[in-house]
Short mmCIF file of C-alpha atoms and ligand atoms in Angstrom, two decimals:
data_model
loop_
_atom_site.label_atom_id
_atom_site.label_comp_id
_atom_site.label_asym_id
_atom_site.label_seq_id
_atom_site.Cartn_x
_atom_site.Cartn_y
_atom_site.Cartn_z
CA MET L 1 62.35 85.14 20.25
CA SER L 2 65.56 87.62 20.14
CA THR L 3 69.15 86.40 18.62
CA LEU L 4 70.49 86.30 21.79
CA LYS L 5 67.59 84.50 23.68
CA LYS L 6 67.78 82.11 20.96
CA GLU L 7 71.81 81.37 21.74
CA PHE L 8 71.25 81.35 25.18
CA LYS L 9 68.76 78.44 24.85
CA GLU L 10 71.11 76.66 22.24
CA VAL L 11 74.47 76.76 24.40
CA ALA L 12 72.00 75.92 27.67
CA GLU L 13 70.91 72.95 26.18
CA LEU L 14 74.23 71.95 24.70
CA VAL L 15 75.79 72.11 28.19
CA ASP L 16 73.16 70.36 29.93
CA GLU L 17 73.71 67.36 27.73
CA LYS L 18 77.37 67.39 28.33
CA LEU L 19 77.17 67.62 32.11
CA ASP L 20 74.50 65.06 32.09
CA ALA L 21 76.93 62.79 29.94
CA ILE L 22 80.30 63.25 31.97
CA LEU L 23 78.83 64.02 35.82
CA PRO L 24 79.29 60.72 37.92
CA GLU L 25 76.59 58.50 38.22
CA PRO L 26 75.25 56.72 41.09
CA LYS L 27 76.49 52.91 41.19
CA LYS L 28 74.93 50.11 42.78
CA GLY L 29 77.17 48.89 45.78
CA ARG L 30 79.15 52.26 46.06
CA ILE L 31 77.34 53.97 48.67
CA GLY L 32 79.37 56.79 49.19
CA GLU L 33 80.39 57.68 45.86
CA SER L 34 76.82 57.10 44.95
CA ARG L 35 75.31 59.42 47.56
CA LEU L 36 77.88 62.06 46.33
CA ALA L 37 76.79 61.24 42.63
CA GLU L 38 73.46 61.97 43.57
CA ALA L 39 73.98 64.97 45.06
CA MET L 40 76.21 66.59 42.60
CA ARG L 41 73.90 65.83 40.10
CA TYR L 42 70.85 67.32 41.92
CA THR L 43 72.32 70.54 42.60
CA VAL L 44 74.23 70.88 38.91
CA LEU L 45 71.43 69.59 36.42
CA GLY L 46 68.16 71.29 35.63
CA SER L 47 68.17 74.56 36.09
CA GLY L 48 70.46 77.76 36.22
CA LYS L 49 70.88 80.51 33.48
CA ARG L 50 74.15 78.90 32.36
CA LEU L 51 75.64 82.48 31.64
CA ARG L 52 79.16 81.64 32.32
CA PRO L 53 79.24 78.68 29.87
CA PHE L 54 77.83 80.86 26.99
CA LEU L 55 80.80 83.06 27.70
CA VAL L 56 83.02 80.11 27.19
CA VAL L 57 81.42 79.00 24.03
CA LYS L 58 80.68 82.41 22.32
CA SER L 59 84.70 83.83 23.24
CA ALA L 60 85.36 80.29 21.61
CA ASP L 61 83.57 80.60 18.69
CA LEU L 62 85.44 83.95 17.59
CA PHE L 63 88.54 82.16 17.55
CA GLY L 64 86.87 78.75 15.34
CA VAL L 65 87.40 76.21 18.42
CA SER L 66 85.49 73.47 17.85
CA ARG L 67 82.45 72.68 19.97
CA SER L 68 83.70 69.57 21.32
CA SER L 69 86.46 71.52 23.00
CA SER L 70 84.32 74.31 23.98
CA LEU L 71 81.54 72.54 25.68
CA GLN L 72 84.02 70.70 27.79
CA VAL L 73 85.28 73.87 29.35
CA ALA L 74 81.63 75.28 29.40
CA ALA L 75 80.65 72.43 31.54
CA ALA L 76 83.85 73.04 33.73
CA ILE L 77 83.24 76.58 34.48
CA GLU L 78 79.22 75.75 35.37
CA LEU L 79 80.65 72.73 37.69
CA ILE L 80 82.75 75.58 39.48
CA HIS L 81 79.97 78.09 39.63
CA ALA L 82 77.60 74.93 41.19
CA TYR L 83 80.12 74.07 43.41
CA SER L 84 80.15 78.02 45.32
CA LEU L 85 76.83 78.26 45.20
CA VAL L 86 76.45 75.10 47.38
CA HIS L 87 79.18 76.32 49.52
CA ASP L 88 77.85 79.81 49.57
CA ASP L 89 74.13 78.73 50.65
CA LEU L 90 75.82 76.87 53.86
CA PRO L 91 74.64 78.14 57.15
CA ALA L 92 78.26 79.05 57.89
CA MET L 93 78.03 81.33 54.60
CA ASP L 94 74.66 82.66 53.03
CA ASP L 95 72.35 80.75 55.21
CA ASP L 96 70.18 79.79 52.19
CA ASP L 97 67.66 77.27 52.45
CA MET L 98 66.38 77.52 48.67
CA ARG L 99 68.62 77.42 45.50
CA ARG L 100 67.40 77.90 41.84
CA GLY L 101 64.06 77.16 42.70
CA LYS L 102 64.38 74.01 44.90
CA PRO L 103 66.40 73.35 48.38
CA SER L 104 69.76 73.97 48.54
CA LEU L 105 72.09 70.98 48.71
CA HIS L 106 72.47 70.97 52.25
CA LYS L 107 68.35 71.07 52.83
CA GLN L 108 67.89 68.23 50.68
CA TYR L 109 70.91 65.84 51.99
CA ASP L 110 72.81 67.59 55.15
CA GLU L 111 75.74 69.70 55.21
CA ALA L 112 78.15 67.05 55.30
CA THR L 113 77.07 65.70 52.05
CA ALA L 114 76.81 69.29 50.43
CA ILE L 115 80.84 70.26 51.80
CA LEU L 116 81.84 67.02 50.34
CA ALA L 117 79.74 67.32 46.98
CA GLY L 118 80.81 70.85 46.64
CA ASP L 119 84.35 69.58 47.16
CA ALA L 120 83.79 66.68 44.58
CA ILE L 121 82.32 69.25 42.18
CA LEU L 122 85.15 71.66 42.17
CA THR L 123 87.69 68.62 42.11
CA PHE L 124 85.72 67.28 38.89
CA ALA L 125 85.98 70.68 36.99
CA PHE L 126 89.58 70.54 37.03
CA GLU L 127 89.84 66.70 36.05
CA VAL L 128 87.32 68.19 33.14
CA LEU L 129 89.70 70.72 32.06
CA ALA L 130 92.70 68.58 32.70
CA HIS L 131 91.30 65.69 30.34
CA HIS L 132 92.93 65.24 26.92
CA SER L 133 89.28 64.83 25.55
CA THR L 134 89.53 68.90 26.24
CA HIS L 135 91.93 69.69 24.07
CA HIS L 136 94.54 68.24 22.07
CA ASP L 137 97.38 70.18 23.24
CA PRO L 138 98.99 69.66 26.73
CA ALA L 139 100.32 73.15 26.73
CA VAL L 140 96.61 74.39 26.31
CA ARG L 141 95.35 72.21 28.91
CA SER L 142 97.84 73.25 31.27
CA ASP L 143 97.04 76.81 30.47
CA LEU L 144 93.36 76.29 31.08
CA VAL L 145 94.31 74.29 34.61
CA LEU L 146 96.32 77.48 35.73
CA SER L 147 94.02 80.33 34.83
CA PHE L 148 91.22 78.44 36.59
CA ALA L 149 92.75 77.96 39.24
CA GLN L 150 94.07 81.60 39.59
CA SER L 151 90.42 82.64 39.12
CA CYS L 152 88.83 80.40 41.69
CA GLY L 153 91.18 80.68 44.28
CA ILE L 154 92.31 83.20 46.79
CA ALA L 155 93.27 85.74 44.17
CA GLY L 156 89.71 85.28 42.81
CA MET L 157 86.50 83.92 44.05
CA VAL L 158 87.37 82.35 47.25
CA GLY L 159 89.49 85.30 48.01
CA GLY L 160 86.24 87.82 47.31
CA GLN L 161 84.21 85.53 49.18
CA MET L 162 86.56 86.03 52.06
CA MET L 163 86.35 89.84 51.94
CA ASP L 164 82.63 89.51 51.75
CA LEU L 165 82.53 87.99 54.84
CA MET L 166 84.81 90.25 56.69
CA SER L 167 82.69 92.98 55.06
CA GLU L 168 80.32 92.71 57.88
CA ASP L 169 81.77 94.06 60.54
CA ARG L 170 84.35 96.55 59.05
CA GLU L 171 84.11 99.89 57.04
CA MET L 172 84.58 99.55 53.49
CA THR L 173 85.80 101.83 50.96
CA ILE L 174 84.23 102.17 47.22
CA GLU L 175 87.91 100.77 46.12
CA ASP L 176 87.68 97.76 48.40
CA ILE L 177 84.09 97.13 47.33
CA THR L 178 85.30 97.08 43.43
CA ARG L 179 88.05 94.40 44.17
CA LEU L 180 85.80 92.37 46.46
CA GLN L 181 83.13 91.97 43.80
CA ARG L 182 85.82 91.97 40.95
CA MET L 183 86.86 88.71 42.43
CA LYS L 184 83.91 87.38 43.76
CA THR L 185 82.15 87.20 40.88
CA GLY L 186 83.96 89.17 37.88
CA ALA L 187 86.60 86.46 38.11
CA LEU L 188 84.34 83.42 37.06
CA PHE L 189 83.23 86.14 34.35
CA ALA L 190 86.86 86.63 33.21
CA ILE L 191 88.17 82.99 33.09
CA SER L 192 84.83 82.05 30.98
CA CYS L 193 85.82 84.89 28.11
CA GLU L 194 89.73 84.36 28.81
CA ALA L 195 88.87 80.13 28.20
CA GLY L 196 87.79 81.13 25.07
CA ALA L 197 91.12 82.61 23.64
CA ILE L 198 93.38 80.16 25.66
CA LEU L 199 91.78 77.54 23.57
CA GLY L 200 91.76 79.23 20.47
CA LYS L 201 95.53 79.82 21.11
CA ALA L 202 94.23 83.73 20.91
CA SER L 203 97.02 86.69 21.10
CA ARG L 204 97.33 88.43 24.28
CA SER L 205 96.04 91.45 23.36
CA MET L 206 92.52 89.63 22.11
CA ARG L 207 93.25 87.44 25.58
CA SER L 208 93.43 90.77 27.40
CA ALA L 209 90.39 92.48 25.64
CA LEU L 210 87.97 89.78 26.40
CA LYS L 211 89.19 89.41 29.87
CA ALA L 212 88.81 93.13 30.79
CA PHE L 213 85.29 93.14 28.81
CA ALA L 214 84.39 90.19 31.27
CA TYR L 215 85.55 91.88 34.36
CA ASP L 216 83.61 95.01 33.49
CA VAL L 217 80.24 92.98 32.78
CA GLY L 218 81.06 90.62 35.62
CA LEU L 219 80.32 93.77 37.79
CA ALA L 220 77.95 95.52 36.21
CA PHE L 221 76.25 91.93 36.82
CA GLN L 222 77.02 91.77 40.19
CA ILE L 223 75.96 95.36 40.77
CA THR L 224 72.32 94.83 38.82
CA ASP L 225 71.99 91.53 41.20
CA ASP L 226 72.18 94.23 44.08
CA LEU L 227 70.00 96.14 42.67
CA LEU L 228 67.40 93.80 41.79
CA ASP L 229 67.78 92.16 45.56
CA ALA L 230 67.73 95.73 46.97
CA GLU L 231 64.27 96.34 44.72
CA GLU L 232 62.64 93.02 45.57
CA GLY L 233 60.91 91.83 48.76
CA VAL L 234 61.09 95.23 50.54
CA GLU L 235 57.83 95.50 51.45
CA ASN L 236 57.45 92.10 53.11
CA PRO L 237 61.13 90.65 53.10
CA THR L 238 60.99 86.75 54.00
CA GLU L 239 63.42 85.28 56.53
CA ASP L 240 66.14 84.92 53.72
CA GLU L 241 66.07 88.17 52.26
CA ARG L 242 66.10 90.01 55.90
CA HIS L 243 69.44 88.03 56.50
CA ASP L 244 70.64 89.12 53.03
CA LYS L 245 69.71 92.85 53.66
CA SER L 246 71.49 92.90 56.94
CA SER L 247 74.67 91.59 55.02
CA GLU L 248 75.11 94.07 52.56
CA LYS L 249 77.63 96.02 53.46
CA GLY L 250 80.15 94.99 50.80
CA THR L 251 77.80 96.55 48.07
CA PHE L 252 77.93 99.66 46.24
CA ILE L 253 74.34 100.38 46.89
CA SER L 254 75.41 100.58 50.87
CA ALA L 255 78.36 102.49 49.75
CA MET L 256 76.83 105.10 47.48
CA GLY L 257 73.05 104.77 46.95
CA LYS L 258 70.62 103.35 44.37
CA GLU L 259 70.95 106.21 41.98
CA ARG L 260 74.90 106.61 41.37
CA THR L 261 75.03 102.73 41.51
CA LYS L 262 72.49 102.75 38.75
CA LYS L 263 75.09 105.25 37.04
CA GLN L 264 78.24 103.27 37.94
CA VAL L 265 76.38 100.14 35.70
CA GLU L 266 75.87 102.53 32.85
CA VAL L 267 79.63 103.59 33.27
CA LEU L 268 80.82 99.87 33.43
CA THR L 269 78.80 98.52 30.60
CA SER L 270 79.99 101.04 28.14
CA GLN L 271 83.55 100.45 29.50
CA ALA L 272 83.04 96.82 28.76
CA ILE L 273 81.71 97.22 25.25
CA GLU L 274 84.80 99.80 24.74
CA HIS L 275 86.85 96.90 24.93
CA LEU L 276 85.29 94.47 22.31
CA LYS L 277 86.66 97.08 19.69
CA PRO L 278 89.11 94.74 18.58
CA PHE L 279 86.93 92.42 17.43
CA GLY L 280 84.63 94.87 15.25
CA LYS L 281 81.52 93.04 14.59
CA ARG L 282 82.27 89.66 15.34
CA ALA L 283 81.55 90.36 18.89
CA GLU L 284 78.07 91.86 18.50
CA ILE L 285 77.04 88.80 20.70
CA PHE L 286 78.95 90.12 23.43
CA HIS L 287 77.26 93.88 23.00
CA GLU L 288 73.96 92.02 23.38
CA PHE L 289 75.08 90.31 26.45
CA ALA L 290 76.14 93.33 28.04
CA ASP L 291 73.03 94.68 27.31
CA TYR L 292 70.80 91.53 28.75
CA VAL L 293 73.44 91.51 32.10
CA VAL L 294 71.93 95.18 33.11
CA HIS L 295 68.72 94.86 32.04
CA ARG L 296 67.55 91.65 33.01
CA GLU L 297 64.67 91.04 35.46
CA PHE L 298 66.07 88.21 37.27
C1 GRG Y 1 81.48 80.03 48.96
C2 GRG Y 1 83.85 79.47 47.24
C3 GRG Y 1 82.46 80.30 47.63
C4 GRG Y 1 82.11 81.49 46.82
C5 GRG Y 1 81.33 82.01 46.57
C6 GRG Y 1 79.96 83.13 43.44
C7 GRG Y 1 79.58 83.30 45.37
C8 GRG Y 1 80.94 83.01 45.84
C9 GRG Y 1 78.60 83.21 45.94
C10 GRG Y 1 77.35 82.99 45.08
C11 GRG Y 1 76.23 83.76 45.81
C12 GRG Y 1 76.12 85.23 44.97
C13 GRG Y 1 74.88 85.97 45.23
C14 GRG Y 1 76.93 85.77 44.44
C15 GRG Y 1 77.07 86.61 43.56
C16 GRG Y 1 77.18 86.12 42.10
C17 GRG Y 1 75.71 85.48 41.70
C18 GRG Y 1 74.71 86.66 41.19
C19 GRG Y 1 75.28 84.27 41.31
C20 GRG Y 1 74.53 83.78 40.67
O1 GRG Y 1 74.89 83.67 39.44
P1 GRG Y 1 73.51 83.59 38.77
O2 GRG Y 1 72.39 84.46 38.49
O3 GRG Y 1 73.04 82.45 38.95
O4 GRG Y 1 74.43 83.06 37.09
P2 GRG Y 1 72.15 81.04 38.28
O5 GRG Y 1 71.46 80.17 39.21
O6 GRG Y 1 71.25 81.42 37.08
O7 GRG Y 1 73.67 80.29 37.49
#
């Protein structure tokens, strides 16, 4: 097994343990809470590549941050990612019946439960970030909460998702698409790397370098995802795939075709790696990560 795969596995196991330990448990007699706790556990635990937690832990490692701190933040980013998938799968958005190899949350439960469980997961993520066990310094916790809120909200993931929905019935320039994808997908990658720097009280320049790396890798990740989507199921698309194809207006492929899009991924990857120069050899795992992101097959 390659070093990166081993490290992925190690971090994923630690994050899964942490999530299992902190997620609310269903309790006898508390009907509403128990249904939500079950739904939260159903959707968060058990699968997913745990890429964003990996970035949190590895960027925190650069600054000698304790694993007890970085794993709390790694759990928080995975919670936010999980909530975004639950809401994205709803009929009002991407309308996906399956997620991570099992029925999406609204299919397993119902739409109202999926909306509320998504809300509860997002809120819980902020509870974890603000908790004293995440970092002894309240200024660090406050910085984490602020930076996560900025990345997830109107100027980040949620704003990007809105733009994506609106892209279906308007012309999008390459600049629009870049902004959309940076917000929708890049922002969570960026905060994952930035979080390690916040936990480690890193200098502004180190923090910006990691964030810039993550934005470029996040964009490369999203474009690779679109390329994988476009290449899969072309001959016999399923209902869900047909739906995806028709809503691909906000992608680079729709704006500049597959070949130029592939070149764009290469440019972004080398640009991402350039940002890591200040870290020298210490950032080798991030080089491997960037390479994995663009060469993955799923
Ligand atoms: C609904 C607020 C809201 C936001 C939705 C992230 C997002 C915005 C939607 C998810 C749908 C999607 C295809 C997003 C692009 C980013 C992406 C490829 C997400 C999947 O991430 P992976 O591959 O998933 O890391 P796993 O399951 O491995 O965690």
